Amino acid sequence: MADTKIIGFAIIIIVLLVAAAIGFYEYASVSSKYTGLESSYSSLSSSYSSLNSSYSSLSADLKQAQSNASLYMKLAESNYSEYQSLLTKYMTLESMYKELEQNYSQLLSQKVPEQYKEGSSLDTAYLVWDGIAIESPNDVTPYLAPNFTAEIKGVPFPGSYNYQTFNSTWLSNFFSEYETVYFYTTALPTVTSLGGNTYMISAVLQYFVAPTDDPIYLQVFNSSVQITVQIINGKPLITSMIWNGNEVPPSAVISGYPSQHSLQANQVSSEILSEINGLGAEFPNSTIAQYFSPNAQLSISGPLPGILKNGTYSGISNIEHFFSNWDTYFIFVAEYSQNLLPSGVAVPPSISVTLTPNMTSAMVVANVTPFIGFVNQGEPGFPAIYDIHVNMVAYLQYNATVSSWQITKETWNVSTIPIIQDTMFYNLNQPIFKVINETTVTVNASQGAVLQAGNIVSIVQPGTYAELPNGSLESIYNFSLVVFSVQAVFPPAEDFYNLTPSYAFAFAINGHISPLYSMVTASKLASPAITIVYGSDTWTSWTWFGGTFNGTAYIGGSYKFADNWIYGNNVLVNYQFFKPVLWIFENSQSPIKAPPSPVNVSVSQAYGLTPVNAYSYEINGKNGGVIVAGNIITVIKPGTFIMTGAQNLTMYNFSVVYYATSNLPSPTTGQEPFLAFAYAINGNVTFSYTASQPFITIITTPDHGAQMWTWGAKGYLFKDPIVLGNGIVINLTFIKPVPWILTLPEITSTTTSTTTSSTSTTSSSYWGA
């Protein structure tokens, strides 16, 4: 604001101070001496008065005491001598004072330097210019001479003014018309002496102003100004001002400054697009209508589906009611806004802005604004999809009171078209699943296999055969893990519209995705693959089949039933899938199930192993859970209870304990300990406890040549069966909370090999550990 212009006067003030210092140096020196002498004189005069009083008293005493005449005479003589000395000093001081007074008068009569007069004249001009920006008559009129005149040409408020009318008319109009004012000079003003203590100040001024009634309309007055200043009775006063002003756009004086029209067009565009986005995002009706004025009108003509009615909605409450019905009728809306030119070229909505004081308005035209609305469940026409095209025109007015643009009127000319016209490259009718990732391995039923595609890992258990539609079993077969994108796939059922389909995956046997195939044991019992997904506890899935797979896309089909997952920290596991069909991941708005809760459990040495870290969680054996502990994932299937010999535990604390490997021996030639860990139940690592079913153990680790060994009081007890994947080691047989050692082969310069999926053929003991 105008106060910041004081900085502009700093240099001038410094010059004036230097001039004043030179002009008054002699005066300061003489005045200092005079002040000192005057002080001494005052002191001596006081002493003289005191002594004179004493002398008078003594004289009276002489008259009254003739008997003591000689004594009083001596005292009088002594005091008189001192009086004479003081009188002499007084006369000297009086002489010096008169000399000082004469010098001071001469100093006052000396001529003020010309440089000081120029500086004070320029200072006065700046004070007036700044006072105009401050918007206060008290900061302007004190610097105007009584005979002041002003000739204003151009902007603002042209005319001829004297002292009274300049204050009552020009300043009054300026201060009431503009609420914000900034003042600059484009170059240093020039000062010209006209003689007779009169000076001419010439400058080019720029006033940035914002009208009180239209504060967004920034105006710039570029003014060539000449001011006449006269030193009257030692005070510089302005006697005349000639002002030639013209208005220029802000971009003309500020490099890169956008035009006011473009700035306001952006603001207007933002408000209209916010409304359109709110209609698509299903925002609350008050949010959609937030830029409408209280008395606005929304006029709608043309066919609308369901509970939506055309007509004119007057006032903000009626407009919000229409938007509320819109939000109720549609569960999801896709939208965009554009103008479609006669040539068929699509361009953004057109915006026109008028900016003049007291006449600020805008109009937005979007003659093709499609809304693709998905009807909400329970509403008429569900589950229809409507393609609604709106020719939208919005009229806005700037409201200075609330400092924002407001929609005063908006018209919709509505039409509906077949949705295929807008979605010819995107299917919204027939479900299509397109392959985006695929991994295939050849499975040997005796060994099993591990596959990974994206964030999904699937484990084919050893002993799993492929059952073909004719009932025959294949021990060697191709098994695929396929990931799909989804099109035209909606939530699975009316009661599950809080779920949003995201993507899908499937198993394939020999390239077939069909429930006619199965994964079974040699006796044709189901042998499900174990699937680990790195995801959120807000994820679940539904089984889908009934379509056809052509190798690149799965077309058609429908939801069949919901799937059950076991949840851990950012991991979910399923061990029931044994048919090569699709499973569609659905995102929920809230967690499906809570993962196990962490607890603090004390662990100690076990069988000579020193613990270095542990992860402990509380497990409900009925529900199971997934434990994520460093690079180990342990799946505890529902219905897993712990038999201690004394009781069967349903609720228990489950720990994964890591041990130091530095002092462990090698179990066999060429194998070195790499990882030592154990499971613990309620802090106990013991062979005395047994789980009712095996824990599934997945370890992320180098897998080339890896082996797993059970460890006990006597060291290595036996080798455990494992399934190897690419950077994954899996065990499916652990039922005891005991230690295991993962070993890897020593690397030598002559050793080369190729990793394949395999499993050890060594049998485990009866306890499966």
mmCIF file of N, CA and C in Angstrom, residues 41 66 101 139 182 204 235 290 317 333 351 373 448 451 462 509 515 538 542 575 609 677 695 741 763:
data_model
loop_
_atom_site.group_PDB
_atom_site.id
_atom_site.type_symbol
_atom_site.label_atom_id
_atom_site.label_comp_id
_atom_site.label_asym_id
_atom_site.label_seq_id
_atom_site.Cartn_x
_atom_site.Cartn_y
_atom_site.Cartn_z
ATOM 1 N N TYR A 41 26.712 32.093 33.734
ATOM 2 C CA TYR A 41 26.162 33.390 34.135
ATOM 3 C C TYR A 41 25.010 33.219 35.110
ATOM 4 N N GLN A 66 25.891 48.718 67.717
ATOM 5 C CA GLN A 66 27.036 49.629 67.663
ATOM 6 C C GLN A 66 28.194 49.083 68.481
ATOM 7 N N GLU A 101 24.635 36.537 21.058
ATOM 8 C CA GLU A 101 23.339 36.900 20.497
ATOM 9 C C GLU A 101 23.505 37.548 19.128
ATOM 10 N N ASP A 139 -3.023 14.067 4.412
ATOM 11 C CA ASP A 139 -1.679 13.795 3.901
ATOM 12 C C ASP A 139 -1.415 14.533 2.594
ATOM 13 N N TYR A 182 -1.670 1.915 -5.400
ATOM 14 C CA TYR A 182 -0.208 1.808 -5.327
ATOM 15 C C TYR A 182 0.389 2.920 -6.177
ATOM 16 N N VAL A 204 7.032 11.314 -14.214
ATOM 17 C CA VAL A 204 6.022 10.422 -14.783
ATOM 18 C C VAL A 204 5.610 9.470 -13.661
ATOM 19 N N LYS A 235 8.663 27.880 4.176
ATOM 20 C CA LYS A 235 8.016 26.577 4.025
ATOM 21 C C LYS A 235 7.675 26.340 2.562
ATOM 22 N N GLN A 290 -22.170 -24.169 -5.033
ATOM 23 C CA GLN A 290 -21.538 -23.160 -4.182
ATOM 24 C C GLN A 290 -21.299 -21.825 -4.893
ATOM 25 N N SER A 317 -31.977 -22.765 -2.961
ATOM 26 C CA SER A 317 -32.522 -23.982 -2.361
ATOM 27 C C SER A 317 -33.105 -24.903 -3.423
ATOM 28 N N VAL A 333 -20.846 -40.890 -12.402
ATOM 29 C CA VAL A 333 -21.012 -40.102 -13.622
ATOM 30 C C VAL A 333 -19.634 -39.778 -14.193
ATOM 31 N N ILE A 351 -15.243 -18.464 -23.166
ATOM 32 C CA ILE A 351 -15.498 -17.586 -22.020
ATOM 33 C C ILE A 351 -15.313 -16.149 -22.469
ATOM 34 N N GLY A 373 -24.047 -41.203 -17.127
ATOM 35 C CA GLY A 373 -24.502 -41.495 -15.772
ATOM 36 C C GLY A 373 -24.900 -42.942 -15.580
ATOM 37 N N GLY A 448 5.581 -79.748 -8.050
ATOM 38 C CA GLY A 448 4.878 -78.483 -7.855
ATOM 39 C C GLY A 448 5.596 -77.353 -8.588
ATOM 40 N N LEU A 451 4.760 -69.512 -9.331
ATOM 41 C CA LEU A 451 4.624 -68.524 -10.393
ATOM 42 C C LEU A 451 4.403 -67.156 -9.766
ATOM 43 N N PRO A 462 3.222 -79.643 -4.453
ATOM 44 C CA PRO A 462 3.667 -80.959 -4.957
ATOM 45 C C PRO A 462 2.546 -81.989 -4.824
ATOM 46 N N ILE A 509 -4.996 -73.821 -17.374
ATOM 47 C CA ILE A 509 -4.377 -75.141 -17.532
ATOM 48 C C ILE A 509 -4.323 -75.455 -19.020
ATOM 49 N N PRO A 515 -14.075 -73.760 -15.731
ATOM 50 C CA PRO A 515 -14.334 -74.601 -14.549
ATOM 51 C C PRO A 515 -14.413 -76.091 -14.870
ATOM 52 N N THR A 538 -8.390 -53.644 2.455
ATOM 53 C CA THR A 538 -9.673 -53.231 1.856
ATOM 54 C C THR A 538 -9.968 -53.998 0.573
ATOM 55 N N TRP A 542 -14.170 -61.660 -6.033
ATOM 56 C CA TRP A 542 -15.332 -62.480 -6.384
ATOM 57 C C TRP A 542 -14.948 -63.383 -7.545
ATOM 58 N N TYR A 575 -6.112 -70.115 -0.104
ATOM 59 C CA TYR A 575 -5.621 -71.486 -0.314
ATOM 60 C C TYR A 575 -6.761 -72.404 -0.776
ATOM 61 N N LEU A 609 20.718 -71.800 20.067
ATOM 62 C CA LEU A 609 20.632 -70.682 19.123
ATOM 63 C C LEU A 609 20.350 -69.386 19.886
ATOM 64 N N PHE A 677 15.820 -69.525 11.838
ATOM 65 C CA PHE A 677 14.607 -68.978 12.429
ATOM 66 C C PHE A 677 13.819 -70.106 13.072
ATOM 67 N N PHE A 695 1.659 -75.054 8.888
ATOM 68 C CA PHE A 695 1.833 -73.633 8.573
ATOM 69 C C PHE A 695 2.409 -73.525 7.156
ATOM 70 N N ILE A 741 17.020 -74.140 9.664
ATOM 71 C CA ILE A 741 18.181 -73.449 9.087
ATOM 72 C C ILE A 741 18.068 -73.521 7.574
ATOM 73 N N SER A 763 12.182 -87.435 2.735
ATOM 74 C CA SER A 763 10.954 -87.467 3.526
ATOM 75 C C SER A 763 11.189 -86.889 4.909
#
